[in-house]
């Protein structure tokens, strides 16, 4: 027996204060929540609600809508009333849209008081109105829109500049006694973003909304967000996440959930363990995996399904999973809970896996 060196324990979760975005707690001991943002014109109520419904079905827990015009502000009451998940109004510069969002029943508002400071005592009015409505505010600092004063001081959007900007924005509300806040400090570079959140985590106890901004299309955007979120969440930093992708927002939600699942912060539902294929493969593993994934999409129970391309390494992995197939010689050996339950022709593999999944699902439902 070789003695293994002791491994230091993972850092504890940062102790943040808890806020409530309607029924979704953020911070403290609340699970890390997944957010996204609609891409429809907010004024198009039907299209926006349709997209929110798709996001909700994918597992989104908080949704943000942009409010750049009066027409968008006018759409907020219908959207907030009909959405099944809390709606956050994203507002720049226009205090009157903030009041409209509060009146509309939005669950939170994203607004930077630095942008509206010029509007006399509107910051105080917003603080008072948001406090009366019990609505939290997210301060969102982005590298691209950093305050000119801080750009001059730091030369560019450094982690320190982003952090100082966020804390200054918070102070504009704090001076009116309003602290129902969460903060984001986004940058397109994952390591700059990580450094900014580390500074922020040390400097305050507000809950933190993680995001790598302008991360780009998948796979680049997916990898950037996963890299940054994994580092921070593993250090106990981060209370809610939004994966920004140049892709339909449902992809952001799926990616966010997968990041949390990979970090052990969320229970898995469907997990496909598929081999990368190699010269031994006796089946088209890519297409088989795609068809199995599509056929089991939305399966309501946790299930690990192995899709293996040959009978050399396949049976071992297939046996370890809840369900699996090892393919070879035009056939598929179907495994359920470690046992071979049947052997089917290649054309029947997907159907057989779905049938076995249903059977396992029924058993799980009875347990
Ligand atoms: Fe290759 Fe078989 Fe391993 Fe798939 S399971 S990668 S086909 S050896």
mmCIF file of C-alpha atoms and ligand atoms in Angstrom:
data_model
loop_
_atom_site.group_PDB
_atom_site.id
_atom_site.type_symbol
_atom_site.label_atom_id
_atom_site.label_comp_id
_atom_site.label_asym_id
_atom_site.label_seq_id
_atom_site.Cartn_x
_atom_site.Cartn_y
_atom_site.Cartn_z
ATOM 1 C CA UNK A 1 0.000 0.000 0.000
ATOM 2 C CA UNK A 2 1.417 3.373 -1.019
ATOM 3 C CA UNK A 3 0.514 6.151 1.424
ATOM 4 C CA UNK A 4 -1.241 8.985 -0.404
ATOM 5 C CA UNK A 5 -0.374 12.557 0.565
ATOM 6 C CA UNK A 6 -3.147 14.525 2.239
ATOM 7 C CA UNK A 7 -5.071 16.794 -0.140
ATOM 8 C CA UNK A 8 -6.099 20.214 1.202
ATOM 9 C CA UNK A 9 -9.886 20.583 1.479
ATOM 10 C CA UNK A 10 -11.709 22.687 -1.126
ATOM 11 C CA UNK A 11 -12.251 26.306 0.005
ATOM 12 C CA UNK A 12 -15.554 26.946 1.762
ATOM 13 C CA UNK A 13 -18.242 28.877 -0.073
ATOM 14 C CA UNK A 14 -17.866 32.620 0.369
ATOM 15 C CA UNK A 15 -20.285 33.931 2.935
ATOM 16 C CA UNK A 16 -22.556 36.326 1.036
ATOM 17 C CA UNK A 17 -25.731 37.995 2.158
ATOM 18 C CA UNK A 18 -28.893 36.586 0.620
ATOM 19 C CA UNK A 19 -31.274 38.521 -1.567
ATOM 20 C CA UNK A 20 -34.498 37.334 -3.185
ATOM 21 C CA UNK A 21 -35.292 37.716 -6.862
ATOM 22 C CA UNK A 22 -38.991 37.064 -6.297
ATOM 23 C CA UNK A 23 -39.065 33.394 -5.194
ATOM 24 C CA UNK A 24 -35.445 32.658 -6.123
ATOM 25 C CA UNK A 25 -32.949 33.215 -3.305
ATOM 26 C CA UNK A 26 -29.510 34.380 -4.449
ATOM 27 C CA UNK A 27 -26.510 34.270 -2.117
ATOM 28 C CA UNK A 28 -26.055 32.829 1.354
ATOM 29 C CA UNK A 29 -26.668 29.094 1.238
ATOM 30 C CA UNK A 30 -28.978 29.231 -1.805
ATOM 31 C CA UNK A 31 -28.083 26.961 -4.712
ATOM 32 C CA UNK A 32 -26.200 28.758 -7.497
ATOM 33 C CA UNK A 33 -28.943 29.777 -9.934
ATOM 34 C CA UNK A 34 -28.849 29.858 -13.733
ATOM 35 C CA UNK A 35 -29.893 32.907 -15.705
ATOM 36 C CA UNK A 36 -30.212 33.947 -19.301
ATOM 37 C CA UNK A 37 -31.423 36.915 -21.308
ATOM 38 C CA UNK A 38 -34.033 37.039 -24.033
ATOM 39 C CA UNK A 39 -33.038 38.027 -27.565
ATOM 40 C CA UNK A 40 -36.497 39.005 -28.806
ATOM 41 C CA UNK A 41 -37.579 42.662 -28.890
ATOM 42 C CA UNK A 42 -39.099 43.000 -25.411
ATOM 43 C CA UNK A 43 -41.978 45.028 -26.865
ATOM 44 C CA UNK A 44 -43.014 41.874 -28.748
ATOM 45 C CA UNK A 45 -44.786 40.355 -25.756
ATOM 46 C CA UNK A 46 -45.799 37.066 -27.405
ATOM 47 C CA UNK A 47 -42.347 36.343 -28.827
ATOM 48 C CA UNK A 48 -40.673 37.269 -25.550
ATOM 49 C CA UNK A 49 -43.019 35.100 -23.477
ATOM 50 C CA UNK A 50 -42.512 32.242 -25.924
ATOM 51 C CA UNK A 51 -38.751 32.502 -25.530
ATOM 52 C CA UNK A 52 -39.069 32.745 -21.736
ATOM 53 C CA UNK A 53 -41.182 29.557 -21.786
ATOM 54 C CA UNK A 54 -38.456 27.781 -23.786
ATOM 55 C CA UNK A 55 -35.801 29.017 -21.360
ATOM 56 C CA UNK A 56 -37.898 27.903 -18.382
ATOM 57 C CA UNK A 57 -38.335 24.432 -19.893
ATOM 58 C CA UNK A 58 -34.547 24.226 -20.345
ATOM 59 C CA UNK A 59 -34.010 24.957 -16.623
ATOM 60 C CA UNK A 60 -33.526 28.729 -16.583
ATOM 61 C CA UNK A 61 -34.359 30.159 -13.139
ATOM 62 C CA UNK A 62 -34.147 33.920 -13.686
ATOM 63 C CA UNK A 63 -34.572 35.726 -17.008
ATOM 64 C CA UNK A 64 -33.492 39.213 -18.008
ATOM 65 C CA UNK A 65 -35.136 41.359 -20.654
ATOM 66 C CA UNK A 66 -33.660 44.501 -22.191
ATOM 67 C CA UNK A 67 -35.662 47.706 -21.819
ATOM 68 C CA UNK A 68 -34.196 50.229 -24.279
ATOM 69 C CA UNK A 69 -37.449 52.046 -25.208
ATOM 70 C CA UNK A 70 -40.848 53.109 -23.910
ATOM 71 C CA UNK A 71 -42.494 50.331 -25.963
ATOM 72 C CA UNK A 72 -40.351 47.796 -24.122
ATOM 73 C CA UNK A 73 -41.232 49.343 -20.769
ATOM 74 C CA UNK A 74 -44.924 49.177 -21.727
ATOM 75 C CA UNK A 75 -44.577 45.421 -22.357
ATOM 76 C CA UNK A 76 -43.190 44.681 -18.886
ATOM 77 C CA UNK A 77 -46.494 44.254 -16.974
ATOM 78 C CA UNK A 78 -47.712 41.507 -19.348
ATOM 79 C CA UNK A 79 -44.331 39.779 -19.390
ATOM 80 C CA UNK A 80 -43.823 39.925 -15.619
ATOM 81 C CA UNK A 81 -47.372 38.659 -15.011
ATOM 82 C CA UNK A 82 -47.175 35.691 -17.377
ATOM 83 C CA UNK A 83 -43.570 34.548 -16.986
ATOM 84 C CA UNK A 84 -43.208 31.445 -14.779
ATOM 85 C CA UNK A 85 -39.747 32.603 -13.654
ATOM 86 C CA UNK A 86 -38.672 35.963 -12.189
ATOM 87 C CA UNK A 87 -38.113 38.685 -14.769
ATOM 88 C CA UNK A 88 -35.262 41.169 -14.404
ATOM 89 C CA UNK A 89 -35.527 44.446 -16.335
ATOM 90 C CA UNK A 90 -32.198 45.528 -17.825
ATOM 91 C CA UNK A 91 -32.059 49.324 -17.971
ATOM 92 C CA UNK A 92 -29.438 51.841 -18.954
ATOM 93 C CA UNK A 93 -29.656 55.594 -18.407
ATOM 94 C CA UNK A 94 -33.444 55.960 -18.171
ATOM 95 C CA UNK A 95 -34.728 56.290 -14.583
ATOM 96 C CA UNK A 96 -38.343 56.343 -15.812
ATOM 97 C CA UNK A 97 -38.005 52.786 -17.116
ATOM 98 C CA UNK A 98 -36.801 51.701 -13.671
ATOM 99 C CA UNK A 99 -40.010 53.038 -12.117
ATOM 100 C CA UNK A 100 -41.999 51.372 -14.902
ATOM 101 C CA UNK A 101 -40.278 48.042 -14.165
ATOM 102 C CA UNK A 102 -41.039 48.351 -10.452
ATOM 103 C CA UNK A 103 -44.688 49.195 -11.221
ATOM 104 C CA UNK A 104 -44.838 46.289 -13.684
ATOM 105 C CA UNK A 105 -43.952 43.734 -11.014
ATOM 106 C CA UNK A 106 -40.490 42.866 -12.292
ATOM 107 C CA UNK A 107 -38.566 40.767 -9.781
ATOM 108 C CA UNK A 108 -35.342 42.771 -10.061
ATOM 109 C CA UNK A 109 -33.785 45.589 -12.027
ATOM 110 C CA UNK A 110 -30.319 45.793 -13.496
ATOM 111 C CA UNK A 111 -29.270 49.417 -13.472
ATOM 112 C CA UNK A 112 -26.070 51.253 -12.714
ATOM 113 C CA UNK A 113 -26.720 54.348 -10.615
ATOM 114 C CA UNK A 114 -23.567 55.927 -12.066
ATOM 115 C CA UNK A 115 -25.431 56.163 -15.370
ATOM 116 C CA UNK A 116 -28.349 58.057 -13.874
ATOM 117 C CA UNK A 117 -26.522 60.143 -11.308
ATOM 118 C CA UNK A 118 -26.892 63.161 -13.550
ATOM 119 C CA UNK A 119 -30.661 62.934 -13.098
ATOM 120 C CA UNK A 120 -30.744 64.957 -9.859
ATOM 121 C CA UNK A 121 -31.962 62.862 -6.981
ATOM 122 C CA UNK A 122 -33.300 59.979 -9.074
ATOM 123 C CA UNK A 123 -30.916 57.514 -7.417
ATOM 124 C CA UNK A 124 -32.533 58.273 -4.075
ATOM 125 C CA UNK A 125 -36.004 57.912 -5.595
ATOM 126 C CA UNK A 126 -35.075 54.575 -7.138
ATOM 127 C CA UNK A 127 -33.608 53.339 -3.860
ATOM 128 C CA UNK A 128 -36.785 54.332 -2.037
ATOM 129 C CA UNK A 129 -39.116 52.816 -4.640
ATOM 130 C CA UNK A 130 -37.139 49.559 -4.944
ATOM 131 C CA UNK A 131 -37.011 49.197 -1.158
ATOM 132 C CA UNK A 132 -40.778 49.775 -0.924
ATOM 133 C CA UNK A 133 -41.379 47.140 -3.626
ATOM 134 C CA UNK A 134 -38.893 44.676 -2.061
ATOM 135 C CA UNK A 135 -37.089 44.506 -5.391
ATOM 136 C CA UNK A 136 -33.316 43.982 -5.515
ATOM 137 C CA UNK A 137 -31.041 45.750 -7.969
ATOM 138 C CA UNK A 138 -28.101 44.299 -9.866
ATOM 139 C CA UNK A 139 -25.199 46.570 -10.475
ATOM 140 C CA UNK A 140 -23.504 45.343 -13.623
ATOM 141 C CA UNK A 141 -20.075 46.702 -14.453
ATOM 142 C CA UNK A 142 -18.748 45.778 -17.892
ATOM 143 C CA UNK A 143 -15.234 46.321 -19.157
ATOM 144 C CA UNK A 144 -16.622 47.978 -22.293
ATOM 145 C CA UNK A 145 -18.594 50.620 -20.434
ATOM 146 C CA UNK A 146 -16.265 51.397 -17.565
ATOM 147 C CA UNK A 147 -16.579 54.817 -15.988
ATOM 148 C CA UNK A 148 -14.229 57.336 -17.696
ATOM 149 C CA UNK A 149 -12.794 58.440 -14.372
ATOM 150 C CA UNK A 150 -11.647 54.883 -13.604
ATOM 151 C CA UNK A 151 -10.363 54.328 -17.121
ATOM 152 C CA UNK A 152 -8.190 57.409 -16.644
ATOM 153 C CA UNK A 153 -7.010 56.204 -13.240
ATOM 154 C CA UNK A 154 -6.158 52.613 -14.247
ATOM 155 C CA UNK A 155 -5.449 53.046 -17.978
ATOM 156 C CA UNK A 156 -7.761 50.172 -18.910
ATOM 157 C CA UNK A 157 -10.397 47.839 -17.476
ATOM 158 C CA UNK A 158 -8.169 46.088 -14.941
ATOM 159 C CA UNK A 159 -9.649 43.856 -12.224
ATOM 160 C CA UNK A 160 -9.031 46.662 -9.741
ATOM 161 C CA UNK A 161 -10.805 49.196 -11.973
ATOM 162 C CA UNK A 162 -13.837 46.918 -12.391
ATOM 163 C CA UNK A 163 -13.989 46.291 -8.657
ATOM 164 C CA UNK A 164 -13.615 49.954 -7.706
ATOM 165 C CA UNK A 165 -16.305 50.851 -10.219
ATOM 166 C CA UNK A 166 -18.730 48.284 -8.777
ATOM 167 C CA UNK A 167 -18.100 49.356 -5.194
ATOM 168 C CA UNK A 168 -18.569 53.012 -6.142
ATOM 169 C CA UNK A 169 -21.871 52.172 -7.848
ATOM 170 C CA UNK A 170 -22.966 50.307 -4.697
ATOM 171 C CA UNK A 171 -22.045 53.299 -2.533
ATOM 172 C CA UNK A 172 -24.467 55.485 -4.506
ATOM 173 C CA UNK A 173 -27.307 53.266 -3.279
ATOM 174 C CA UNK A 174 -25.800 52.605 0.143
ATOM 175 C CA UNK A 175 -25.830 56.317 0.939
ATOM 176 C CA UNK A 176 -29.620 56.091 0.719
ATOM 177 C CA UNK A 177 -29.704 53.020 2.945
ATOM 178 C CA UNK A 178 -30.357 50.612 0.061
ATOM 179 C CA UNK A 179 -28.311 47.398 0.167
ATOM 180 C CA UNK A 180 -30.603 44.895 -1.577
ATOM 181 C CA UNK A 181 -27.935 44.493 -4.261
ATOM 182 C CA UNK A 182 -26.057 41.925 -6.274
ATOM 183 C CA UNK A 183 -23.078 42.683 -8.439
ATOM 184 C CA UNK A 184 -21.416 41.576 -11.640
ATOM 185 C CA UNK A 185 -18.046 42.714 -13.011
ATOM 186 C CA UNK A 186 -17.786 41.265 -16.494
ATOM 187 C CA UNK A 187 -14.831 41.132 -18.837
ATOM 188 C CA UNK A 188 -14.337 39.223 -22.080
ATOM 189 C CA UNK A 189 -11.056 37.751 -20.832
ATOM 190 C CA UNK A 190 -11.735 34.904 -18.390
ATOM 191 C CA UNK A 191 -8.648 35.414 -16.232
ATOM 192 C CA UNK A 192 -9.208 39.185 -15.897
ATOM 193 C CA UNK A 193 -12.792 38.411 -14.976
ATOM 194 C CA UNK A 194 -11.647 35.840 -12.391
ATOM 195 C CA UNK A 195 -9.245 38.347 -10.820
ATOM 196 C CA UNK A 196 -11.988 41.016 -10.690
ATOM 197 C CA UNK A 197 -14.434 38.698 -8.909
ATOM 198 C CA UNK A 198 -11.738 37.644 -6.437
ATOM 199 C CA UNK A 199 -11.184 41.323 -5.557
ATOM 200 C CA UNK A 200 -14.900 41.918 -5.281
ATOM 201 C CA UNK A 201 -15.461 38.796 -3.170
ATOM 202 C CA UNK A 202 -12.845 40.023 -0.709
ATOM 203 C CA UNK A 203 -14.172 43.589 -0.640
ATOM 204 C CA UNK A 204 -17.885 43.048 0.104
ATOM 205 C CA UNK A 205 -20.489 40.469 1.018
ATOM 206 C CA UNK A 206 -22.997 41.190 -1.748
ATOM 207 C CA UNK A 207 -24.066 38.156 -3.762
ATOM 208 C CA UNK A 208 -22.183 37.902 -7.047
ATOM 209 C CA UNK A 209 -23.582 37.274 -10.522
ATOM 210 C CA UNK A 210 -20.860 35.619 -12.613
ATOM 211 C CA UNK A 211 -20.461 36.320 -16.303
ATOM 212 C CA UNK A 212 -17.799 36.430 -18.985
ATOM 213 C CA UNK A 213 -19.121 39.090 -21.308
ATOM 214 C CA UNK A 214 -18.911 38.923 -25.086
ATOM 215 C CA UNK A 215 -17.562 35.401 -24.710
ATOM 216 C CA UNK A 216 -18.321 34.658 -28.356
ATOM 217 C CA UNK A 217 -19.957 31.704 -30.078
ATOM 218 C CA UNK A 218 -19.621 28.104 -28.894
ATOM 219 C CA UNK A 219 -17.267 26.380 -28.376
ATOM 220 C CA UNK A 220 -15.109 29.426 -27.579
ATOM 221 C CA UNK A 221 -17.763 31.115 -25.451
ATOM 222 C CA UNK A 222 -18.650 27.879 -23.697
ATOM 223 C CA UNK A 223 -15.037 27.174 -22.795
ATOM 224 C CA UNK A 224 -14.356 30.738 -21.637
ATOM 225 C CA UNK A 225 -17.355 30.715 -19.300
ATOM 226 C CA UNK A 226 -16.725 27.183 -18.061
ATOM 227 C CA UNK A 227 -13.082 27.976 -17.327
ATOM 228 C CA UNK A 228 -13.802 31.155 -15.400
ATOM 229 C CA UNK A 229 -16.876 29.870 -13.550
ATOM 230 C CA UNK A 230 -15.146 26.643 -12.549
ATOM 231 C CA UNK A 231 -12.215 28.494 -11.014
ATOM 232 C CA UNK A 232 -14.433 30.898 -9.095
ATOM 233 C CA UNK A 233 -17.150 28.476 -8.024
ATOM 234 C CA UNK A 234 -14.504 26.025 -6.874
ATOM 235 C CA UNK A 235 -13.144 28.816 -4.667
ATOM 236 C CA UNK A 236 -16.638 29.334 -3.289
ATOM 237 C CA UNK A 237 -17.193 32.570 -5.250
ATOM 238 C CA UNK A 238 -20.420 33.108 -7.201
ATOM 239 C CA UNK A 239 -24.119 32.953 -6.387
ATOM 240 C CA UNK A 240 -25.799 33.068 -9.784
ATOM 241 C CA UNK A 241 -24.426 32.594 -13.300
ATOM 242 C CA UNK A 242 -25.139 33.679 -16.833
ATOM 243 C CA UNK A 243 -23.262 32.076 -19.685
ATOM 244 C CA UNK A 244 -23.126 34.670 -22.496
ATOM 245 C CA UNK A 245 -23.073 33.025 -25.891
ATOM 246 C CA UNK A 246 -23.510 34.258 -29.420
ATOM 247 C CA UNK A 247 -26.125 31.526 -29.786
ATOM 248 C CA UNK A 248 -29.794 30.978 -28.923
ATOM 249 C CA UNK A 249 -30.241 31.642 -25.192
ATOM 250 C CA UNK A 250 -31.458 28.090 -24.483
ATOM 251 C CA UNK A 251 -27.850 27.072 -25.193
ATOM 252 C CA UNK A 252 -26.710 29.433 -22.444
ATOM 253 C CA UNK A 253 -29.006 27.717 -19.951
ATOM 254 C CA UNK A 254 -27.968 24.203 -20.981
ATOM 255 C CA UNK A 255 -24.304 25.199 -20.721
ATOM 256 C CA UNK A 256 -24.800 26.874 -17.341
ATOM 257 C CA UNK A 257 -26.547 23.823 -15.923
ATOM 258 C CA UNK A 258 -23.843 21.536 -17.277
ATOM 259 C CA UNK A 259 -21.137 23.644 -15.654
ATOM 260 C CA UNK A 260 -22.923 23.409 -12.298
ATOM 261 C CA UNK A 261 -23.470 19.666 -12.751
ATOM 262 C CA UNK A 262 -19.818 19.106 -13.646
ATOM 263 C CA UNK A 263 -18.778 20.948 -10.475
ATOM 264 C CA UNK A 264 -21.120 18.824 -8.371
ATOM 265 C CA UNK A 265 -23.265 21.889 -7.569
ATOM 266 C CA UNK A 266 -26.362 20.452 -9.275
ATOM 267 C CA UNK A 267 -27.790 16.966 -9.466
ATOM 268 C CA UNK A 268 -27.396 15.522 -12.932
ATOM 269 C CA UNK A 269 -30.354 14.515 -15.027
ATOM 270 C CA UNK A 270 -29.320 12.886 -18.266
ATOM 271 C CA UNK A 271 -25.589 12.280 -18.632
ATOM 272 C CA UNK A 272 -24.280 10.788 -21.851
ATOM 273 C CA UNK A 273 -20.966 8.983 -21.451
ATOM 274 C CA UNK A 274 -19.933 8.416 -25.038
ATOM 275 C CA UNK A 275 -16.577 7.340 -26.342
ATOM 276 C CA UNK A 276 -14.668 9.593 -28.734
ATOM 277 C CA UNK A 277 -14.552 6.764 -31.310
ATOM 278 C CA UNK A 278 -11.309 5.449 -32.750
ATOM 279 C CA UNK A 279 -10.009 3.029 -35.342
ATOM 280 C CA UNK A 280 -11.637 0.134 -33.457
ATOM 281 C CA UNK A 281 -15.143 1.584 -33.740
ATOM 282 C CA UNK A 282 -17.671 -0.698 -35.396
ATOM 283 C CA UNK A 283 -20.466 1.839 -35.503
ATOM 284 C CA UNK A 284 -20.788 5.576 -36.320
ATOM 285 C CA UNK A 285 -20.435 6.715 -32.697
ATOM 286 C CA UNK A 286 -21.120 10.387 -33.478
ATOM 287 C CA UNK A 287 -24.444 9.777 -35.141
ATOM 288 C CA UNK A 288 -25.489 7.069 -32.660
ATOM 289 C CA UNK A 289 -24.711 9.410 -29.730
ATOM 290 C CA UNK A 290 -26.597 12.267 -31.366
ATOM 291 C CA UNK A 291 -29.660 10.079 -31.890
ATOM 292 C CA UNK A 292 -29.540 8.663 -28.333
ATOM 293 C CA UNK A 293 -29.146 12.187 -26.876
ATOM 294 C CA UNK A 294 -32.093 13.491 -28.902
ATOM 295 C CA UNK A 295 -34.288 10.499 -28.057
ATOM 296 C CA UNK A 296 -33.663 10.885 -24.310
ATOM 297 C CA UNK A 297 -33.752 14.718 -24.205
ATOM 298 C CA UNK A 298 -35.895 15.831 -21.278
ATOM 299 C CA UNK A 299 -35.811 12.422 -19.548
ATOM 300 C CA UNK A 300 -37.078 13.345 -16.084
ATOM 301 C CA UNK A 301 -34.822 11.132 -13.934
ATOM 302 C CA UNK A 302 -31.065 11.098 -13.329
ATOM 303 C CA UNK A 303 -29.621 8.633 -15.821
ATOM 304 C CA UNK A 304 -26.088 7.926 -17.018
ATOM 305 C CA UNK A 305 -26.093 6.396 -20.477
ATOM 306 C CA UNK A 306 -22.938 4.987 -22.057
ATOM 307 C CA UNK A 307 -22.657 4.903 -25.846
ATOM 308 C CA UNK A 308 -19.563 2.916 -26.797
ATOM 309 C CA UNK A 309 -18.295 2.168 -30.257
ATOM 310 C CA UNK A 310 -16.834 -1.308 -29.877
ATOM 311 C CA UNK A 311 -16.785 -4.427 -27.771
ATOM 312 C CA UNK A 312 -13.177 -3.929 -26.618
ATOM 313 C CA UNK A 313 -13.587 -1.098 -24.096
ATOM 314 C CA UNK A 314 -17.331 -0.700 -24.527
ATOM 315 C CA UNK A 315 -18.696 -3.314 -22.141
ATOM 316 C CA UNK A 316 -16.689 -2.002 -19.165
ATOM 317 C CA UNK A 317 -18.093 1.539 -19.463
ATOM 318 C CA UNK A 318 -21.555 0.320 -20.432
ATOM 319 C CA UNK A 319 -21.639 -1.853 -17.322
ATOM 320 C CA UNK A 320 -20.658 1.084 -15.066
ATOM 321 C CA UNK A 321 -23.471 3.299 -16.350
ATOM 322 C CA UNK A 322 -27.190 2.983 -15.561
ATOM 323 C CA UNK A 323 -27.736 2.090 -19.163
ATOM 324 C CA UNK A 324 -25.356 1.455 -22.010
ATOM 325 C CA UNK A 325 -24.610 0.012 -25.369
ATOM 326 C CA UNK A 326 -21.454 -1.623 -26.663
ATOM 327 C CA UNK A 327 -21.617 -1.910 -30.433
ATOM 328 C CA UNK A 328 -19.961 -4.351 -32.780
ATOM 329 C CA UNK A 329 -20.607 -6.652 -35.737
ATOM 330 C CA UNK A 330 -23.773 -4.771 -36.694
ATOM 331 C CA UNK A 331 -25.294 -5.347 -33.241
ATOM 332 C CA UNK A 332 -25.622 -3.575 -29.935
ATOM 333 C CA UNK A 333 -25.255 -5.221 -26.558
ATOM 334 C CA UNK A 334 -27.614 -3.341 -24.254
ATOM 335 C CA UNK A 335 -26.646 -3.072 -20.589
ATOM 336 C CA UNK A 336 -28.938 -2.014 -17.761
ATOM 337 C CA UNK A 337 -27.570 -1.633 -14.246
ATOM 338 C CA UNK A 338 -24.465 -3.635 -15.104
ATOM 339 C CA UNK A 339 -26.162 -6.597 -16.796
ATOM 340 C CA UNK A 340 -26.587 -7.428 -20.475
ATOM 341 C CA UNK A 341 -30.353 -7.313 -20.919
ATOM 342 C CA UNK A 342 -30.494 -7.901 -24.642
ATOM 343 C CA UNK A 343 -28.655 -7.807 -27.927
ATOM 344 C CA UNK A 344 -30.301 -5.982 -30.830
ATOM 345 C CA UNK A 345 -29.458 -5.181 -34.457
ATOM 346 C CA UNK A 346 -27.696 -1.839 -34.899
ATOM 347 C CA UNK A 347 -30.842 -0.255 -36.369
ATOM 348 C CA UNK A 348 -32.735 -0.978 -33.116
ATOM 349 C CA UNK A 349 -30.154 0.327 -30.640
ATOM 350 C CA UNK A 350 -31.813 3.723 -30.038
ATOM 351 C CA UNK A 351 -35.295 2.207 -29.603
ATOM 352 C CA UNK A 352 -33.933 -0.423 -27.237
ATOM 353 C CA UNK A 353 -32.148 2.191 -25.105
ATOM 354 C CA UNK A 354 -35.278 4.334 -24.919
ATOM 355 C CA UNK A 355 -37.374 1.310 -23.857
ATOM 356 C CA UNK A 356 -34.876 0.369 -21.181
ATOM 357 C CA UNK A 357 -34.675 3.996 -20.017
ATOM 358 C CA UNK A 358 -38.473 4.054 -19.623
ATOM 359 C CA UNK A 359 -38.329 0.832 -17.641
ATOM 360 C CA UNK A 360 -35.610 2.216 -15.344
ATOM 361 C CA UNK A 361 -37.557 5.490 -15.059
ATOM 362 C CA UNK A 362 -40.651 3.587 -13.870
ATOM 363 C CA UNK A 363 -38.548 1.801 -11.256
ATOM 364 C CA UNK A 364 -37.038 5.091 -10.090
ATOM 365 C CA UNK A 365 -40.492 6.660 -9.840
ATOM 366 C CA UNK A 366 -41.597 3.790 -7.552
ATOM 367 C CA UNK A 367 -38.529 4.057 -5.272
HETATM 368 FE FE1 LIG B 1 -12.411 3.150 -29.592
HETATM 369 FE FE2 LIG B 1 -13.957 1.231 -28.593
HETATM 370 FE FE3 LIG B 1 -12.833 3.066 -26.945
HETATM 371 FE FE4 LIG B 1 -14.806 3.773 -28.567
HETATM 372 S S1 LIG B 1 -14.948 2.297 -26.891
HETATM 373 S S2 LIG B 1 -12.883 4.871 -28.270
HETATM 374 S S3 LIG B 1 -14.414 2.541 -30.342
HETATM 375 S S4 LIG B 1 -11.766 1.525 -28.152
#
